[in-house]
Short mmCIF file of C-alpha atoms in Angstrom, two decimals:
data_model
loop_
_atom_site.label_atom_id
_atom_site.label_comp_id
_atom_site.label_asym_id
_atom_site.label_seq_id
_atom_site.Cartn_x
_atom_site.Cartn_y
_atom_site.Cartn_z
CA UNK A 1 -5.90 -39.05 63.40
CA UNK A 2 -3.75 -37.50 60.44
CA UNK A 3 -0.65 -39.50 59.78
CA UNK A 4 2.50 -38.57 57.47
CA UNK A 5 4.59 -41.10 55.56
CA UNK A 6 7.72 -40.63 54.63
CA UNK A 7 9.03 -42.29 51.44
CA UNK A 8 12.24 -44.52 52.33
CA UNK A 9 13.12 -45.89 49.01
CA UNK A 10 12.07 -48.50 45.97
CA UNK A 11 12.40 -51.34 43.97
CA UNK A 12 11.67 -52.48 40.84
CA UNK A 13 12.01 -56.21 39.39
CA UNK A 14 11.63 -56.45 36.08
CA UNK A 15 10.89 -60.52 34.98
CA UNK A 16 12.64 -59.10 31.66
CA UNK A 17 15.99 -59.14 33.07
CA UNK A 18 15.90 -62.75 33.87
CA UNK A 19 16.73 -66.48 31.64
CA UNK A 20 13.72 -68.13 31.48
CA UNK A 21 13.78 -70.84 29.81
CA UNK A 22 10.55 -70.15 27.37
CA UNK A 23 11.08 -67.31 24.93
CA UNK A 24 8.40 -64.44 26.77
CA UNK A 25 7.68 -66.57 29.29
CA UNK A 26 7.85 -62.88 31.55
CA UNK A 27 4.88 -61.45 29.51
CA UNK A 28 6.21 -58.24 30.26
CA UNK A 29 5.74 -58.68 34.23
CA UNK A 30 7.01 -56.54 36.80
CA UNK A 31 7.25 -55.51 40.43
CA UNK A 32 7.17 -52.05 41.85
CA UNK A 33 7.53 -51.92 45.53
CA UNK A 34 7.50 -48.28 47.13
CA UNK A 35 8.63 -47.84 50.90
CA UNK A 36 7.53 -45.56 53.77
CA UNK A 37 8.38 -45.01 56.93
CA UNK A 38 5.22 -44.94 59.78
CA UNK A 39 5.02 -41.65 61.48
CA UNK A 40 3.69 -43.69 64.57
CA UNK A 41 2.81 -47.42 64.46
CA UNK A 42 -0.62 -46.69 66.65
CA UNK A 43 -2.42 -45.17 63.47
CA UNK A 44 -5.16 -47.07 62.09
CA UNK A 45 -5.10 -48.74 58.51
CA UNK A 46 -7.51 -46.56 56.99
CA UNK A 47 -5.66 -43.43 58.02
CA UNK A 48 -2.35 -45.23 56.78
CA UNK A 49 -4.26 -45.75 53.28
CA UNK A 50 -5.26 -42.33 53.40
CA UNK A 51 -1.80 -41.14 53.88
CA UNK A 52 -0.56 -42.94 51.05
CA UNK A 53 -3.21 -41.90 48.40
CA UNK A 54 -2.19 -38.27 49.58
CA UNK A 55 1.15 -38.99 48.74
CA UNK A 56 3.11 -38.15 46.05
CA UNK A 57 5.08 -41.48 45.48
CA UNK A 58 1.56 -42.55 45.16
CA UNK A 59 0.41 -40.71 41.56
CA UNK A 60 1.96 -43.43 39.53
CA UNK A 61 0.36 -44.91 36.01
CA UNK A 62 2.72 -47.84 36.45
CA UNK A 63 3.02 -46.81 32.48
CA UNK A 64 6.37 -46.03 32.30
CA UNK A 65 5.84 -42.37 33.10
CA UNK A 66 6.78 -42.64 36.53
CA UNK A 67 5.51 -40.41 39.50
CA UNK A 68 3.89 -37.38 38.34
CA UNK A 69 3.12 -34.92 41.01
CA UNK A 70 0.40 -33.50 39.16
CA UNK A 71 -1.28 -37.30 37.93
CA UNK A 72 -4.55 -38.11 37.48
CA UNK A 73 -3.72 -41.92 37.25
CA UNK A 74 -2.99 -44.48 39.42
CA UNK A 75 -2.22 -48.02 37.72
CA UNK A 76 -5.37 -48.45 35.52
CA UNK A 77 -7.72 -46.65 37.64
CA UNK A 78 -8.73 -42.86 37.99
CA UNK A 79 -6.83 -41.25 40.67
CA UNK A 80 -9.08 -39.41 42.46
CA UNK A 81 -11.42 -42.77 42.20
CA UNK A 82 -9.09 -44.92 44.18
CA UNK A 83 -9.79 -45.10 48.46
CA UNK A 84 -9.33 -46.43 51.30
CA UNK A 85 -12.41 -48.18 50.57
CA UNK A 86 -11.24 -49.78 47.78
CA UNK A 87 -8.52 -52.12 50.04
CA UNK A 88 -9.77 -54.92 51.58
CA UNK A 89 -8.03 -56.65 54.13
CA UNK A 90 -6.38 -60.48 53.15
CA UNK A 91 -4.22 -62.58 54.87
CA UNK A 92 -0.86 -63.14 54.66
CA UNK A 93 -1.50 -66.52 52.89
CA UNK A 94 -4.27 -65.03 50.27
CA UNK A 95 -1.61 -62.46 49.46
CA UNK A 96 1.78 -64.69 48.75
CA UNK A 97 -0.98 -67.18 47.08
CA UNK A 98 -1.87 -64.05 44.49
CA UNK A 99 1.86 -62.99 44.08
CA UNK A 100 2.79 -66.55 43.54
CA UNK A 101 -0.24 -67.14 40.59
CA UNK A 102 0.57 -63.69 38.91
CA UNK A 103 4.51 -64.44 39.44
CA UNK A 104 4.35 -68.02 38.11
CA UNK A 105 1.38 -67.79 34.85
CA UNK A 106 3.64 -69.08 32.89
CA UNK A 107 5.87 -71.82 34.77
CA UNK A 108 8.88 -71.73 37.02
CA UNK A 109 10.84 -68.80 37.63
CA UNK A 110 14.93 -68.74 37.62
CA UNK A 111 15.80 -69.10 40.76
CA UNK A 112 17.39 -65.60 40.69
CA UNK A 113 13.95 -64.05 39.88
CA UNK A 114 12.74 -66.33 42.78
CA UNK A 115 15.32 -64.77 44.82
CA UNK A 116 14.46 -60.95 44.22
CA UNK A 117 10.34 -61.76 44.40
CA UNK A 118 11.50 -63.31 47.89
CA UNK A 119 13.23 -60.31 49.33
CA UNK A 120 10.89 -57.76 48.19
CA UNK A 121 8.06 -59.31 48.16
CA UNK A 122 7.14 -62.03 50.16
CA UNK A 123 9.78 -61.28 53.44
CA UNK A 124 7.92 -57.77 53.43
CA UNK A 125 4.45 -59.98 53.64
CA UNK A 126 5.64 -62.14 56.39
CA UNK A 127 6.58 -59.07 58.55
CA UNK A 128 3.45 -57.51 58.24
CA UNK A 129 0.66 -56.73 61.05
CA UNK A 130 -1.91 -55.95 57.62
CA UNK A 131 -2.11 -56.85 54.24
CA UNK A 132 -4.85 -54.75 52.27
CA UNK A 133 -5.36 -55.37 48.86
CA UNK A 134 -6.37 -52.81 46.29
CA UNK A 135 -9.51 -54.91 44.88
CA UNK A 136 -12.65 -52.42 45.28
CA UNK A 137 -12.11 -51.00 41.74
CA UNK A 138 -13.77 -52.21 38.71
CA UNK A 139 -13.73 -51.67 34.86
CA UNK A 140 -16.09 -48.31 35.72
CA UNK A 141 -13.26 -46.97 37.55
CA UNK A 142 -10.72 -47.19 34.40
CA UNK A 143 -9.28 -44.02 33.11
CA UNK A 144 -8.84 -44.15 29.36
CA UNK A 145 -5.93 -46.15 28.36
CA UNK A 146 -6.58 -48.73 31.34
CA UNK A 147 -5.75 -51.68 28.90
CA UNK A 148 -2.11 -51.40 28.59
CA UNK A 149 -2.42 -53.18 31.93
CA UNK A 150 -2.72 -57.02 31.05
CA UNK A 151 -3.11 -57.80 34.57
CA UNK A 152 -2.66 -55.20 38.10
CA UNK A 153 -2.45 -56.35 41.67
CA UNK A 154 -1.44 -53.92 44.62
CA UNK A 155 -0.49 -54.85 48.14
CA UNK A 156 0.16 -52.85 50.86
CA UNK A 157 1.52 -54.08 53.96
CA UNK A 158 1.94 -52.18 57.26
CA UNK A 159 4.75 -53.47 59.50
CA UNK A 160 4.32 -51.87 62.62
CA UNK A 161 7.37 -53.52 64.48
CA UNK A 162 9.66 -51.68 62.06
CA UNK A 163 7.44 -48.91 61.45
CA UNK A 164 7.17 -49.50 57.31
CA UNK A 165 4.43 -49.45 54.83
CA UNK A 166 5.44 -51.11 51.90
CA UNK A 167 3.17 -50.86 48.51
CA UNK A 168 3.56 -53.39 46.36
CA UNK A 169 2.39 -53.58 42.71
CA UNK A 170 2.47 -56.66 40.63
CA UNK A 171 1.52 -56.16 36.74
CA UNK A 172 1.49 -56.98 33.31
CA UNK A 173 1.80 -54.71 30.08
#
C-alpha cells in the first residue's frame, strides 16, 4: 500500500530566542517540527515512514543548510541509511519523558519557551494514534561531520483523527 504525504507547513523553536536565566543555559537547542497531511488514515506505520523518507521535506542535515532535494544527509546519519526499521514504536509517555530531559538539561525553561514546546510539541504527542522514534541508528550509520550534533532525537507522530504526521526533531549543536 503506497501512500503520499503532503507537506502542510513547519516550525522551528529556537531555545536561543528565549531569557533564561543562566547565560547558555539553551546549549544551542532547537526544535524542528515538519507537518504532513495523511493521504488516507487506514495506511500502516511502516508505509507512513516510508512515505516520509521518500519525501523531500525529509533530506534535511538539521545543519543549517536546510532541505536539499538532492541530500545525502539526514540529521547525523547517512540518508540512504535511515528506515523504517530504524523507528521503534514508544508511548506517548516515553516520548514527552525524552522531550522533557532533552528540553530541560539544563534547568527550567521560561515559561514562554514552555509555552511553544507545549503547542508544537507535546499537544501534537497527545493527539497521536503512534509515536515512533528514530533510535535504530548508531555511530556506524554517521556520515562525516555527524558531531556537530551534540545531541539528536526525532519523533514522528501519526494522528489519524486529523489525518497529520508530524516529525519532530529535538537537537543540540
Amino acid at each position: 500500500m503506497a501512500a503520499t504525504l503532503t507537506h502542510d507547513g513547519a516550525a522551528f523553536v529556537n531555545f536561543r530566542h528565549f531569557a533564561f536565566t543562566e547565560p547558555h543555559a539553551h546549549a544551542y537547542r532547537w526544535l524542528d517540527v515538519k507537518r504532513f497531511r495523511l493521504p488516507d488514515p487506514s495506511v500502516p506505520d511502516r508505509h507512513l515512514l516510508a512515505a516520509l523518507l521518500a519525501h523531500e521535506q525529509f533530506r534535511d542535515d538539521y545543519a543549517g543548510g536546510g532541505v536539499d532535494p538532492g541530500g545525502t544527509r539526514h540529521g547525523p546519519y547517512w540518508l540512504r541509511l535511515v528506515t523504517p526499521e530504524a523507528y521503534a514504536s514508544v508511548g506517548r509517555d516515553g516520548a514527552a519523558r525524552l522531550l522533557e530531559t532533552w528540553a530541560e538539561q539544563s534547568g527550567p525553561l521560561p515559561d514562554t519557551l514552555a509555552e511553544a514546546l507545549r503547542r508544537e510539541a507535546y499537544e501534537p504527542l497527545v493527539a497521536a494514534d503512534s509515536v515512533l522514534h528514530l533510535n535504530g541508528l548508531g555511530e556506524d550509520e554517521y556520515h562525516d561531520w555527524a558531531s556537530v550534533h551534540g545531541e539528536f532525537h526525532e519523533l514522528v507522530l501519526v494522528d489519524r483523527a486529523a489525518r497529520r504526521l508530524t516529525l519532530l526533531v529535538a537537537a543540540d549543536d
